[in-house]
GROMACS .gro file of C-alpha atoms in nm:
model
  118
    1MET     CA    1  -7.013   5.513  -3.107
    2PRO     CA    2  -6.709   5.512  -2.904
    3ALA     CA    3  -6.401   5.371  -3.069
    4LYS     CA    4  -6.319   5.018  -2.971
    5ALA     CA    5  -5.997   4.987  -2.785
    6ALA     CA    6  -5.761   4.732  -2.918
    7PRO     CA    7  -5.766   4.418  -2.705
    8GLU     CA    8  -5.479   4.403  -2.463
    9LYS     CA    9  -5.212   4.156  -2.549
   10PRO     CA   10  -5.107   3.932  -2.265
   11PRO     CA   11  -4.753   4.000  -2.150
   12VAL     CA   12  -4.489   3.780  -2.309
   13VAL     CA   13  -4.346   3.543  -2.053
   14THR     CA   14  -4.003   3.414  -2.129
   15PRO     CA   15  -3.917   3.111  -1.921
   16VAL     CA   16  -3.601   3.152  -1.720
   17PRO     CA   17  -3.375   2.856  -1.774
   18GLN     CA   18  -3.326   2.674  -1.448
   19LYS     CA   19  -3.007   2.511  -1.346
   20PRO     CA   20  -3.048   2.137  -1.371
   21VAL     CA   21  -3.097   1.982  -1.034
   22ALA     CA   22  -2.846   1.709  -0.981
   23ALA     CA   23  -2.999   1.383  -0.881
   24PRO     CA   24  -2.881   1.274  -0.540
   25ALA     CA   25  -2.585   1.046  -0.557
   26PRO     CA   26  -2.681   0.685  -0.500
   27GLU     CA   27  -2.588   0.558  -0.160
   28PRO     CA   28  -2.299   0.317  -0.174
   29ALA     CA   29  -2.390  -0.045  -0.129
   30PRO     CA   30  -2.290  -0.189   0.204
   31ALA     CA   31  -1.946  -0.336   0.178
   32ALA     CA   32  -1.931  -0.710   0.174
   33LYS     CA   33  -1.709  -0.856   0.439
   34ASN     CA   34  -1.446  -0.953   0.191
   35ALA     CA   35  -1.466  -0.643  -0.018
   36SER     CA   36  -1.184  -0.397   0.009
   37ALA     CA   37  -1.277  -0.330   0.371
   38GLY     CA   38  -0.943  -0.474   0.473
   39GLN     CA   39  -0.620  -0.560   0.301
   40PHE     CA   40  -0.559  -0.900   0.462
   41MET     CA   41  -0.674  -1.232   0.317
   42VAL     CA   42  -0.693  -1.596   0.414
   43GLN     CA   43  -0.644  -1.890   0.181
   44LEU     CA   44  -0.874  -2.188   0.213
   45ALA     CA   45  -0.733  -2.405  -0.065
   46ALA     CA   46  -0.511  -2.423  -0.373
   47LEU     CA   47  -0.665  -2.645  -0.636
   48GLY     CA   48  -0.599  -2.767  -0.988
   49SER     CA   49  -0.894  -2.601  -1.161
   50ASP     CA   50  -1.138  -2.317  -1.130
   51ALA     CA   51  -1.422  -2.572  -1.118
   52ASP     CA   52  -1.257  -2.749  -0.822
   53ALA     CA   53  -1.216  -2.416  -0.642
   54LYS     CA   54  -1.585  -2.334  -0.693
   55ALA     CA   55  -1.692  -2.682  -0.579
   56THR     CA   56  -1.473  -2.653  -0.269
   57TRP     CA   57  -1.626  -2.314  -0.188
   58SER     CA   58  -1.974  -2.462  -0.224
   59LYS     CA   59  -1.886  -2.744   0.019
   60LEU     CA   60  -1.713  -2.518   0.271
   61SER     CA   61  -1.983  -2.252   0.265
   62LYS     CA   62  -2.233  -2.520   0.369
   63GLN     CA   63  -2.000  -2.674   0.629
   64ALA     CA   64  -1.943  -2.341   0.805
   65SER     CA   65  -2.238  -2.136   0.682
   66ASP     CA   66  -2.244  -1.916   0.992
   67LEU     CA   67  -1.887  -1.803   0.918
   68LEU     CA   68  -1.890  -1.803   0.539
   69SER     CA   69  -2.243  -1.725   0.418
   70ASP     CA   70  -2.191  -1.348   0.407
   71ARG     CA   71  -1.856  -1.368   0.230
   72GLU     CA   72  -1.763  -1.389  -0.137
   73PRO     CA   73  -1.457  -1.589  -0.235
   74THR     CA   74  -1.179  -1.477  -0.461
   75ILE     CA   75  -1.039  -1.741  -0.692
   76GLU     CA   76  -0.694  -1.640  -0.807
   77GLN     CA   77  -0.503  -1.824  -1.079
   78LYS     CA   78  -0.133  -1.859  -1.005
   79THR     CA   79   0.140  -2.044  -1.194
   80ILE     CA   80   0.424  -2.177  -0.981
   81ASN     CA   81   0.709  -2.380  -1.135
   82GLY     CA   82   0.500  -2.442  -1.445
   83HIS     CA   83   0.197  -2.570  -1.249
   84VAL     CA   84  -0.130  -2.377  -1.249
   85PHE     CA   85  -0.312  -2.344  -0.918
   86TYR     CA   86  -0.641  -2.180  -0.833
   87ARG     CA   87  -0.624  -2.016  -0.491
   88LEU     CA   88  -0.951  -2.004  -0.300
   89ARG     CA   89  -0.928  -1.695  -0.080
   90LEU     CA   90  -1.135  -1.464   0.135
   91GLY     CA   91  -1.041  -1.104   0.196
   92GLY     CA   92  -1.164  -0.807   0.392
   93PHE     CA   93  -0.973  -0.855   0.714
   94GLU     CA   94  -0.857  -0.529   0.871
   95THR     CA   95  -0.552  -0.680   1.039
   96SER     CA   96  -0.338  -0.989   1.015
   97GLN     CA   97  -0.458  -1.076   1.367
   98ALA     CA   98  -0.821  -1.072   1.244
   99ALA     CA   99  -0.727  -1.304   0.957
  100ARG     CA  100  -0.550  -1.542   1.197
  101ALA     CA  101  -0.847  -1.538   1.438
  102PHE     CA  102  -1.079  -1.625   1.150
  103CYS     CA  103  -0.856  -1.919   1.059
  104VAL     CA  104  -0.864  -2.042   1.420
  105ARG     CA  105  -1.245  -2.052   1.400
  106LEU     CA  106  -1.229  -2.252   1.077
  107HIS     CA  107  -0.962  -2.487   1.216
  108ALA     CA  108  -1.202  -2.569   1.500
  109ARG     CA  109  -1.427  -2.717   1.230
  110SER     CA  110  -1.146  -2.906   1.057
  111ILE     CA  111  -1.132  -2.655   0.770
  112ALA     CA  112  -0.790  -2.563   0.637
  113CYS     CA  113  -0.710  -2.194   0.651
  114THR     CA  114  -0.389  -1.996   0.621
  115PRO     CA  115  -0.346  -1.619   0.651
  116ALA     CA  116  -0.237  -1.522   0.299
  117VAL     CA  117   0.096  -1.346   0.291
  118PHE     CA  118   0.177  -1.468  -0.056
   0.00000   0.00000   0.00000
């Protein structure tokens, strides 16, 4: 009888470590119109409480929804001569002229608006 050959061993496969594939960076969210797209702001009101500022924004955003619906307000607390005020502002205007033009559109609807330089 012929001698049995030893069964062949399969070759040893050592996995080659792969470089981790970086996940694609998430696409930035579209900038809101008052996000840091522009450095100029307008002020719509200065009120005595945060709640009043939020209520005023709710009223104004309904009164001029076509101009305000895609904007987010900034409510900034400021103390002047010992009195606390809550400034209702919108930002994101590229130029002071753009801020003034926006105020003109609000004035046409009897809404107070001042380009914020303070």
